mmCIF file of C-alpha atoms in Angstrom:
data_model
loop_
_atom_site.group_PDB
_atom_site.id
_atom_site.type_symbol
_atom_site.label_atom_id
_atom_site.label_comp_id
_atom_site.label_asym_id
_atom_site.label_seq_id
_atom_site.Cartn_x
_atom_site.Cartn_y
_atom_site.Cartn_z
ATOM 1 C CA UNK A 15 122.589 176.568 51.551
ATOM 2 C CA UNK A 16 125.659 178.618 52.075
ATOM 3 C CA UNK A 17 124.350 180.454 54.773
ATOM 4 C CA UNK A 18 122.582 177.499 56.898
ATOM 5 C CA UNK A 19 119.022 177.644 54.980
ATOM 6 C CA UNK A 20 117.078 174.105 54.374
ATOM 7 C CA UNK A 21 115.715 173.476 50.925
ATOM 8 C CA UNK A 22 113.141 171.232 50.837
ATOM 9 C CA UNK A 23 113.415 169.292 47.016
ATOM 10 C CA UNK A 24 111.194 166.324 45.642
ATOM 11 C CA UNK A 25 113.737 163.812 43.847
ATOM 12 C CA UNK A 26 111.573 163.173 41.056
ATOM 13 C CA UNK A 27 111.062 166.821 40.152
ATOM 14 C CA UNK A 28 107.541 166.620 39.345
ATOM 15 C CA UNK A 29 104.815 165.028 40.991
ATOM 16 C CA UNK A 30 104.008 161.366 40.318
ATOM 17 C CA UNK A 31 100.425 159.518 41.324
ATOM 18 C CA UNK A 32 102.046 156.198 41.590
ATOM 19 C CA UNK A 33 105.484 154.948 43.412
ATOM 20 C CA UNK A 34 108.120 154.425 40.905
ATOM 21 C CA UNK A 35 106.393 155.795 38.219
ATOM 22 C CA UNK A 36 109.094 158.607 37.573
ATOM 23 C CA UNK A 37 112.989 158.241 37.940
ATOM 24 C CA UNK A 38 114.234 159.850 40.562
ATOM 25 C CA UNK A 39 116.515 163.202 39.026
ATOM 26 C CA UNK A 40 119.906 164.459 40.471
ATOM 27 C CA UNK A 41 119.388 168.124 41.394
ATOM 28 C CA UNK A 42 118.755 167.227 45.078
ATOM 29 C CA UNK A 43 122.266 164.774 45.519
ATOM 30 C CA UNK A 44 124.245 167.459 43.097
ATOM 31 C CA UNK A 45 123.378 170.105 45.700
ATOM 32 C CA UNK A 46 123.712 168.156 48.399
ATOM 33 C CA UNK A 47 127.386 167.297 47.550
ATOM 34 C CA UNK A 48 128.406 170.391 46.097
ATOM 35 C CA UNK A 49 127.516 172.163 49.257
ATOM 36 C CA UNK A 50 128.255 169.432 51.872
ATOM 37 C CA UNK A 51 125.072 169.652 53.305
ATOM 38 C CA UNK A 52 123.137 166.283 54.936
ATOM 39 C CA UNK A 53 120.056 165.459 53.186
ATOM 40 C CA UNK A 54 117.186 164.364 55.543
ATOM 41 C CA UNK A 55 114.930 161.507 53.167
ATOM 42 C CA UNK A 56 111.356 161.918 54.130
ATOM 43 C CA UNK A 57 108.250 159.563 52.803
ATOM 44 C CA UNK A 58 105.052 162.075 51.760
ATOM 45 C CA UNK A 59 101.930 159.240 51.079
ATOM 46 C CA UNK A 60 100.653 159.437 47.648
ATOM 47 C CA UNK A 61 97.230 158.540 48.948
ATOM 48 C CA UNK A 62 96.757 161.691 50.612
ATOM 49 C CA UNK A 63 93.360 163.852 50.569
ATOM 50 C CA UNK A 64 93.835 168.086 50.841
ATOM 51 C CA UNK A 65 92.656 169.369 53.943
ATOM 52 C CA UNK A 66 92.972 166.212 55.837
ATOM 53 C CA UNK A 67 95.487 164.906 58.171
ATOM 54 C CA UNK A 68 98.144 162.138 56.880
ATOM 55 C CA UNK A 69 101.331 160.888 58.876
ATOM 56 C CA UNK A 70 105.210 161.860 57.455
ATOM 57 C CA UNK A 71 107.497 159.646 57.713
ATOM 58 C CA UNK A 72 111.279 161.342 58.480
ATOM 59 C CA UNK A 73 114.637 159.177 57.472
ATOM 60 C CA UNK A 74 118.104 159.498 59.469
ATOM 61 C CA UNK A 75 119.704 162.357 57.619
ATOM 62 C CA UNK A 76 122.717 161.044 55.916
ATOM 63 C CA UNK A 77 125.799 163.184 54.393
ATOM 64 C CA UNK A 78 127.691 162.378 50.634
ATOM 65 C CA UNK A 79 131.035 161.764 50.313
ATOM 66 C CA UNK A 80 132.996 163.923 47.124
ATOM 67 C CA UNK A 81 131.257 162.264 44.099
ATOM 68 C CA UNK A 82 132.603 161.995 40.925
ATOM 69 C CA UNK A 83 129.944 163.256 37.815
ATOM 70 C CA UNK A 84 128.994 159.214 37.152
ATOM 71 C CA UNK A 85 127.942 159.204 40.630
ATOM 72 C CA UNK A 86 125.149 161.417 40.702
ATOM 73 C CA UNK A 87 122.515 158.903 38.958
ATOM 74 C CA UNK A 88 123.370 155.766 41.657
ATOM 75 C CA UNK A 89 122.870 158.353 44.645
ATOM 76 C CA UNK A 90 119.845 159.808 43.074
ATOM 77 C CA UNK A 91 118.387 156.200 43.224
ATOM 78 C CA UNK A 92 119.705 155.211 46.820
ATOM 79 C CA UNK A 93 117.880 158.325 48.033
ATOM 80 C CA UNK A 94 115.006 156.986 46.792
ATOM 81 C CA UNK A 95 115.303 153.484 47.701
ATOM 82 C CA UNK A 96 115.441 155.423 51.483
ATOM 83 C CA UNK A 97 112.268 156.807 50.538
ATOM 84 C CA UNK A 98 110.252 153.665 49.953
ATOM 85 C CA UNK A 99 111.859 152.068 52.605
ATOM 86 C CA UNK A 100 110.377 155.098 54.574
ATOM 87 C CA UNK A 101 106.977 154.152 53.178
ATOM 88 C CA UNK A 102 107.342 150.446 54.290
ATOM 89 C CA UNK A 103 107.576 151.336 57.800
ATOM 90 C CA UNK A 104 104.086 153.905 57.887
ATOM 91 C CA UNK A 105 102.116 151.214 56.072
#
């Protein structure tokens, strides 16, 4: 991140078969804050098959202000309130 490299991250840091079935960890928002660096909320279905074709949906990136370590939990879950908003607009 220092030197301009993207890092792609999944919020819930695993992978989950059904929306909110996981909470949504902090790596992604510590990161982003810690290096001032945007991050760009994109909606992956869930209903996806492998080797066919399924549609993205890409957010407005959005940049964090200076958070304090009680922060990192609420901005963890806004990120992925984006998401499913995200997933609102492809259905």
């Amino acid at each position: 991140l220092k030197e301009g490299e993207r890092v792609m991250m999944f919020p819930e840091g695993t992978r989950v078969s059904e929306d909110d079935a996981v909470a949504a960890k902090t790596g992604a928002i510590r990161l982003a804050a810690r290096f001032g660096v945007p991050i760009l909320p994109i909606h992956i279905p869930r209903n996806k098959k492998l080797f066919h074709r399924f549609n993205i949906v890409i957010g407005e990136p959005y940049s964090l202000p200076k958070l304090g370590h009680n922060e990192f939990e609420e901005k963890a879950n806004e990120l992925m309130e984006r998401i499913h908003t995200l997933a609102e607009v492809s259905a």
